[in-house]
Every structure is written in structure tokens, then in C-alpha cells.
PDB file of C-alpha atoms in Angstrom:
ATOM      1  CA  MET V   2     -16.703   3.466 -10.918  1.00 96.00           C
ATOM      2  CA  LYS V   3     -12.997   3.097 -10.204  1.00 98.00           C
ATOM      3  CA  LYS V   4     -11.030  -0.095  -9.685  1.00 98.00           C
ATOM      4  CA  ILE V   5      -9.143   0.267  -6.422  1.00 98.00           C
ATOM      5  CA  VAL V   6      -6.413  -1.958  -4.989  1.00 98.00           C
ATOM      6  CA  VAL V   7      -5.711  -1.593  -1.272  1.00 98.00           C
ATOM      7  CA  LEU V   8      -2.384  -3.002  -0.060  1.00 98.00           C
ATOM      8  CA  THR V   9      -1.890  -3.182   3.704  1.00 96.00           C
ATOM      9  CA  GLY V  10       1.180  -4.323   5.569  1.00 92.00           C
ATOM     10  CA  SER V  11       0.515  -4.527   9.285  1.00 89.00           C
ATOM     11  CA  PRO V  12      -0.042  -7.906  10.943  1.00 85.00           C
ATOM     12  CA  HIS V  13      -1.874  -6.314  13.901  1.00 83.00           C
ATOM     13  CA  HIS V  14      -5.551  -7.120  14.175  1.00 84.00           C
ATOM     14  CA  PRO V  15      -7.274  -4.898  14.990  1.00 85.00           C
ATOM     15  CA  GLY V  16      -4.579  -2.334  14.382  1.00 91.00           C
ATOM     16  CA  THR V  17      -4.606   1.385  13.788  1.00 93.00           C
ATOM     17  CA  SER V  18      -3.697   1.191  10.094  1.00 95.00           C
ATOM     18  CA  GLU V  19      -6.260  -1.588   9.660  1.00 95.00           C
ATOM     19  CA  GLN V  20      -8.927   0.771  11.004  1.00 96.00           C
ATOM     20  CA  LEU V  21      -7.923   3.367   8.399  1.00 97.00           C
ATOM     21  CA  ALA V  22      -8.080   0.724   5.656  1.00 98.00           C
ATOM     22  CA  ASP V  23     -11.457  -0.595   6.844  1.00 97.00           C
ATOM     23  CA  ALA V  24     -12.948   2.899   6.832  1.00 98.00           C
ATOM     24  CA  PHE V  25     -11.494   3.767   3.438  1.00 98.00           C
ATOM     25  CA  VAL V  26     -12.783   0.522   1.888  1.00 98.00           C
ATOM     26  CA  ALA V  27     -16.259   1.076   3.364  1.00 98.00           C
ATOM     27  CA  GLY V  28     -16.349   4.604   1.934  1.00 98.00           C
ATOM     28  CA  ALA V  29     -15.045   3.571  -1.480  1.00 98.00           C
ATOM     29  CA  LYS V  30     -17.569   0.736  -1.756  1.00 98.00           C
ATOM     30  CA  ALA V  31     -20.395   3.017  -0.622  1.00 98.00           C
ATOM     31  CA  ALA V  32     -19.416   5.351  -3.487  1.00 98.00           C
ATOM     32  CA  GLY V  33     -19.870   2.455  -5.944  1.00 98.00           C
ATOM     33  CA  ASN V  34     -16.240   1.528  -6.555  1.00 98.00           C
ATOM     34  CA  GLU V  35     -14.774  -1.938  -7.034  1.00 98.00           C
ATOM     35  CA  VAL V  36     -12.265  -2.642  -4.248  1.00 98.00           C
ATOM     36  CA  TYR V  37      -9.712  -5.432  -3.946  1.00 98.00           C
ATOM     37  CA  ARG V  38      -7.788  -5.622  -0.669  1.00 98.00           C
ATOM     38  CA  PHE V  39      -4.639  -7.584   0.091  1.00 96.00           C
ATOM     39  CA  ASP V  40      -3.530  -7.717   3.725  1.00 95.00           C
ATOM     40  CA  ALA V  41       0.137  -8.638   3.261  1.00 91.00           C
ATOM     41  CA  GLY V  42       0.946  -8.572   6.966  1.00 88.00           C
ATOM     42  CA  ARG V  43      -1.420 -11.456   7.609  1.00 86.00           C
ATOM     43  CA  ARG V  44      -0.533 -13.394   4.456  1.00 82.00           C
ATOM     44  CA  ILE V  45       3.260 -13.439   4.488  1.00 78.00           C
ATOM     45  CA  LYS V  46       3.305 -17.231   4.212  1.00 82.00           C
ATOM     46  CA  ASP V  47       1.404 -16.966   0.909  1.00 77.00           C
ATOM     47  CA  PHE V  48       4.144 -15.127  -0.985  1.00 74.00           C
ATOM     48  CA  SER V  49       7.887 -14.844  -1.263  1.00 76.00           C
ATOM     49  CA  LEU V  50      10.340 -12.002  -1.473  1.00 72.00           C
ATOM     50  CA  ILE V  51      11.627 -10.886  -4.838  1.00 70.00           C
ATOM     51  CA  GLN V  52      14.103 -13.444  -6.148  1.00 69.00           C
ATOM     52  CA  LEU V  53      16.682 -12.371  -8.692  1.00 67.00           C
ATOM     53  CA  GLU V  54      19.163 -14.320 -10.735  1.00 67.00           C
ATOM     54  CA  ASP V  55      22.201 -12.291 -11.743  1.00 67.00           C
ATOM     55  CA  ASN V  56      23.491 -14.475 -14.540  1.00 65.00           C
ATOM     56  CA  HIS V  57      24.187 -11.710 -17.022  1.00 60.00           C
ATOM     57  CA  THR V  58      26.628  -8.903 -16.451  1.00 61.00           C
ATOM     58  CA  GLY V  59      24.656  -5.782 -15.558  1.00 59.00           C
ATOM     59  CA  ALA V  60      21.265  -7.485 -15.814  1.00 62.00           C
ATOM     60  CA  GLU V  61      19.057  -9.028 -13.176  1.00 63.00           C
ATOM     61  CA  VAL V  62      16.412 -11.537 -14.166  1.00 63.00           C
ATOM     62  CA  GLU V  63      13.543 -12.193 -11.771  1.00 64.00           C
ATOM     63  CA  ILE V  64      12.882 -15.784 -10.873  1.00 65.00           C
ATOM     64  CA  GLU V  65       9.090 -15.632 -10.802  1.00 69.00           C
ATOM     65  CA  PRO V  66       7.582 -17.362  -7.819  1.00 75.00           C
ATOM     66  CA  ASN V  67       4.176 -18.900  -8.378  1.00 78.00           C
ATOM     67  CA  ASP V  68       2.362 -17.317  -5.455  1.00 84.00           C
ATOM     68  CA  VAL V  69      -0.504 -15.030  -4.464  1.00 88.00           C
ATOM     69  CA  ILE V  70       1.353 -11.861  -5.525  1.00 88.00           C
ATOM     70  CA  LYS V  71       1.842 -13.114  -9.072  1.00 87.00           C
ATOM     71  CA  ASN V  72      -1.476 -14.922  -9.419  1.00 91.00           C
ATOM     72  CA  GLU V  73      -3.869 -12.639  -7.541  1.00 94.00           C
ATOM     73  CA  VAL V  74      -2.404  -9.252  -6.571  1.00 96.00           C
ATOM     74  CA  MET V  75      -0.543  -8.289  -9.763  1.00 94.00           C
ATOM     75  CA  PRO V  76      -3.466  -8.868 -12.156  1.00 96.00           C
ATOM     76  CA  LYS V  77      -5.652  -6.651  -9.937  1.00 98.00           C
ATOM     77  CA  LEU V  78      -2.885  -4.064  -9.590  1.00 97.00           C
ATOM     78  CA  LEU V  79      -2.236  -3.883 -13.330  1.00 97.00           C
ATOM     79  CA  ASP V  80      -5.953  -3.265 -13.915  1.00 97.00           C
ATOM     80  CA  ALA V  81      -6.364  -0.729 -11.077  1.00 98.00           C
ATOM     81  CA  ASP V  82      -7.126   2.955 -11.437  1.00 98.00           C
ATOM     82  CA  ILE V  83      -6.124   3.727  -7.844  1.00 98.00           C
ATOM     83  CA  VAL V  84      -3.560   2.057  -5.574  1.00 98.00           C
ATOM     84  CA  VAL V  85      -3.903   2.551  -1.816  1.00 98.00           C
ATOM     85  CA  LEU V  86      -0.789   1.918   0.274  1.00 98.00           C
ATOM     86  CA  VAL V  87      -1.547   1.371   3.963  1.00 97.00           C
ATOM     87  CA  SER V  88       1.100   1.098   6.659  1.00 95.00           C
ATOM     88  CA  SER V  89       1.764   1.869  10.245  1.00 91.00           C
ATOM     89  CA  LEU V  90       5.004   3.642  11.075  1.00 89.00           C
ATOM     90  CA  TYR V  91       7.756   1.071  11.680  1.00 85.00           C
ATOM     91  CA  TYR V  92      11.078   2.597  12.699  1.00 85.00           C
ATOM     92  CA  TYR V  93      10.423   5.681  10.553  1.00 85.00           C
ATOM     93  CA  GLY V  94       9.387   3.700   7.470  1.00 88.00           C
ATOM     94  CA  ILE V  95       6.802   1.265   6.133  1.00 93.00           C
ATOM     95  CA  ASN V  96       6.468  -2.219   7.507  1.00 91.00           C
ATOM     96  CA  SER V  97       8.292  -5.131   5.885  1.00 90.00           C
ATOM     97  CA  ALA V  98       5.271  -7.001   4.498  1.00 91.00           C
ATOM     98  CA  LEU V  99       4.099  -4.002   2.464  1.00 95.00           C
ATOM     99  CA  LYS V 100       7.678  -3.351   1.344  1.00 94.00           C
ATOM    100  CA  ALA V 101       7.960  -6.975   0.174  1.00 90.00           C
ATOM    101  CA  VAL V 102       4.851  -6.521  -1.993  1.00 93.00           C
ATOM    102  CA  ILE V 103       6.156  -3.228  -3.403  1.00 94.00           C
ATOM    103  CA  ASP V 104       9.482  -4.909  -4.204  1.00 89.00           C
ATOM    104  CA  ARG V 105       7.553  -7.404  -6.307  1.00 87.00           C
ATOM    105  CA  PHE V 106       6.520  -4.520  -8.616  1.00 89.00           C
ATOM    106  CA  TYR V 107      10.029  -4.957 -10.086  1.00 83.00           C
ATOM    107  CA  SER V 108       9.192  -7.181 -13.037  1.00 80.00           C
ATOM    108  CA  TYR V 109       6.021  -5.184 -13.791  1.00 87.00           C
ATOM    109  CA  ASN V 110       7.632  -1.726 -13.801  1.00 86.00           C
ATOM    110  CA  HIS V 111       6.837  -0.927 -17.423  1.00 89.00           C
ATOM    111  CA  GLU V 112       3.202  -1.978 -17.106  1.00 93.00           C
ATOM    112  CA  LEU V 113       2.740  -0.173 -13.774  1.00 94.00           C
ATOM    113  CA  HIS V 114       4.401   3.123 -14.708  1.00 91.00           C
ATOM    114  CA  GLY V 115       1.962   5.974 -15.168  1.00 87.00           C
ATOM    115  CA  GLY V 116      -1.785   6.181 -15.495  1.00 91.00           C
ATOM    116  CA  LYS V 117      -2.639   5.423 -11.878  1.00 97.00           C
ATOM    117  CA  GLN V 118      -3.489   7.473  -8.844  1.00 98.00           C
ATOM    118  CA  ALA V 119      -2.299   6.642  -5.356  1.00 98.00           C
ATOM    119  CA  ILE V 120      -3.515   7.136  -1.824  1.00 98.00           C
ATOM    120  CA  THR V 121      -1.462   6.679   1.331  1.00 97.00           C
ATOM    121  CA  LEU V 122      -2.966   5.809   4.699  1.00 97.00           C
ATOM    122  CA  VAL V 123      -0.461   5.830   7.549  1.00 95.00           C
ATOM    123  CA  SER V 124      -0.795   5.519  11.306  1.00 95.00           C
ATOM    124  CA  GLY V 125       1.743   5.745  14.072  1.00 92.00           C
ATOM    125  CA  TYR V 126       2.310   6.696  17.665  1.00 87.00           C
ATOM    126  CA  GLY V 127       4.690   9.585  16.986  1.00 80.00           C
ATOM    127  CA  GLN V 128       4.219  13.245  16.230  1.00 82.00           C
ATOM    128  CA  GLU V 129       4.012  14.308  12.573  1.00 82.00           C
ATOM    129  CA  ASP V 130       7.788  14.936  12.356  1.00 85.00           C
ATOM    130  CA  ALA V 131       8.385  11.214  13.027  1.00 87.00           C
ATOM    131  CA  PHE V 132       6.763  10.479   9.646  1.00 90.00           C
ATOM    132  CA  ALA V 133       9.212  12.557   7.566  1.00 91.00           C
ATOM    133  CA  SER V 134      11.246   9.656   6.152  1.00 92.00           C
ATOM    134  CA  LEU V 135       8.139   7.556   5.470  1.00 92.00           C
ATOM    135  CA  ASN V 136       6.493  10.474   3.654  1.00 92.00           C
ATOM    136  CA  LEU V 137       9.669  10.986   1.617  1.00 94.00           C
ATOM    137  CA  TYR V 138       9.684   7.272   0.710  1.00 95.00           C
ATOM    138  CA  PHE V 139       6.099   7.472  -0.571  1.00 96.00           C
ATOM    139  CA  LYS V 140       6.847  10.692  -2.454  1.00 96.00           C
ATOM    140  CA  GLN V 141       9.842   9.107  -4.191  1.00 97.00           C
ATOM    141  CA  LEU V 142       7.980   5.856  -4.907  1.00 96.00           C
ATOM    142  CA  LEU V 143       5.046   7.683  -6.492  1.00 97.00           C
ATOM    143  CA  LYS V 144       7.400   9.855  -8.530  1.00 96.00           C
ATOM    144  CA  TYR V 145       9.239   6.754  -9.777  1.00 96.00           C
ATOM    145  CA  MET V 146       6.006   4.920 -10.578  1.00 97.00           C
ATOM    146  CA  ARG V 147       4.596   8.083 -12.207  1.00 96.00           C
ATOM    147  CA  TRP V 148       1.460   7.820 -10.095  1.00 97.00           C
ATOM    148  CA  ASP V 149      -0.416  10.948  -9.051  1.00 97.00           C
ATOM    149  CA  LEU V 150      -1.212  11.376  -5.374  1.00 97.00           C
ATOM    150  CA  PHE V 151      -5.002  11.466  -5.013  1.00 98.00           C
ATOM    151  CA  GLY V 152      -4.958  11.894  -1.252  1.00 97.00           C
ATOM    152  CA  SER V 153      -3.525  10.759   2.042  1.00 96.00           C
ATOM    153  CA  VAL V 154      -4.342  10.355   5.699  1.00 96.00           C
ATOM    154  CA  LEU V 155      -1.596  10.699   8.278  1.00 95.00           C
ATOM    155  CA  ALA V 156      -2.818   9.459  11.650  1.00 93.00           C
ATOM    156  CA  ALA V 157      -0.116  10.719  13.997  1.00 91.00           C
ATOM    157  CA  ASP V 158      -0.609  10.041  17.707  1.00 89.00           C
ATOM    158  CA  SER V 159      -2.842   7.104  16.831  1.00 89.00           C
ATOM    159  CA  TRP V 160      -2.502   5.838  20.405  1.00 89.00           C
ATOM    160  CA  ASN V 161      -5.059   8.522  21.237  1.00 91.00           C
ATOM    161  CA  ASN V 162      -8.340   6.852  20.301  1.00 91.00           C
ATOM    162  CA  GLN V 163     -10.193  10.153  19.945  1.00 94.00           C
ATOM    163  CA  LYS V 164      -7.636  11.436  17.428  1.00 93.00           C
ATOM    164  CA  LEU V 165      -7.525   8.061  15.691  1.00 94.00           C
ATOM    165  CA  GLN V 166     -11.304   8.069  15.201  1.00 96.00           C
ATOM    166  CA  GLN V 167     -11.052  11.490  13.550  1.00 97.00           C
ATOM    167  CA  HIS V 168      -8.514  10.056  11.104  1.00 96.00           C
ATOM    168  CA  VAL V 169     -10.684   6.974  10.552  1.00 97.00           C
ATOM    169  CA  GLN V 170     -13.532   9.291   9.512  1.00 98.00           C
ATOM    170  CA  GLU V 171     -11.101  11.189   7.266  1.00 98.00           C
ATOM    171  CA  ALA V 172     -10.167   7.892   5.572  1.00 98.00           C
ATOM    172  CA  ARG V 173     -13.840   7.003   5.062  1.00 98.00           C
ATOM    173  CA  LYS V 174     -14.551  10.424   3.501  1.00 98.00           C
ATOM    174  CA  LEU V 175     -11.545  10.008   1.223  1.00 98.00           C
ATOM    175  CA  GLY V 176     -12.976   6.678   0.030  1.00 98.00           C
ATOM    176  CA  GLU V 177     -16.408   8.231  -0.468  1.00 98.00           C
ATOM    177  CA  SER V 178     -14.912  11.007  -2.607  1.00 98.00           C
ATOM    178  CA  ILE V 179     -13.832   8.600  -5.348  1.00 97.00           C
ATOM    179  CA  HIS V 180     -16.229   8.455  -8.294  1.00 92.00           C
TER     180      HIS V 180
END
């Protein structure tokens, strides 16, 4: 059994990336894994952006908000074996709610570096070339965090329900493959 944290960013319900996340979670649970899911896009009022105090030359000190990210998400994330990052394509990148959660990794960098696997689930209305900068962002983030990529689903042309449903099944199978 693996401990899996799923972080989604889209506020759309039901949205295309939400369908990928739902299918992945169903597959991962069916395979006997423990799954925690945080839908940042629908909970933006429950947490704040990273807040830094620059009171020392060359050093930033985080002013720790007492919110759901600190109290609920980070303990689960620190304990996770696998982190799943779920976003729809927003102007060639991830959406702002997911980015705000990722930015909060800042004060946990040392504890989060290494030892985890990651999965990316991305949907969008463009062709695959439209995802180039988003894919590069995830590649660089995972390299920085020293997380190994376990798998990914790229649901290009997700406006096409037939294609989207194929990607939804791909996400479910990815979840089922985790033991």
C-alpha cells in the first residue's frame, strides 16, 4: 500500500482535469492505496499565498499562515510516497490555485526533497504542442524536488469527449498500477 496525495487546481466542476483525478483516485483506491485529495481550486478561501518577511539581508523567512495547507495538506504531503499534480492547461501553464499550493512547499523543501514519486495529470483543449511549457515546468519542478516521475496522462483535445474518456481510462489504469 502506498500513501498518495492528489493535488488538483481547477475550480471547474465537473471539469476535464477533475475527471482525470476522479478516475485516478478510484483506480488507486481499488488497488488498495491510501489516497488524500486536496482540491485547491475549490478551497482557495481556506489558504493563503506564501508570505515572506525579508528582514535579513539575503534571507527570506516565511511567515507561516495557520491554514489548511499547513495543518492538513503538508502533514499528508510529508508522509506521502506519491504526489499527484493535477491541472488543466491555463495559458500554457498550470492554474494559479495549484501553483499557490506548490509555492507553499518553500518552507518544507528539505523535508520534501527526494524519496517520492510523482504523477502528472493534465487536460487541455489544445494540441500536444500547446503543453510544451507546462511539461517543462513539471520536469523542472520534479528535478528540483528530486522526485521520480512514476507516470503521466496528457489529455490534449479534452473538448472531444471521446478522446477525454480514453484519457480518463488511462488515468484509472495508472492509479490501479500502484501497489
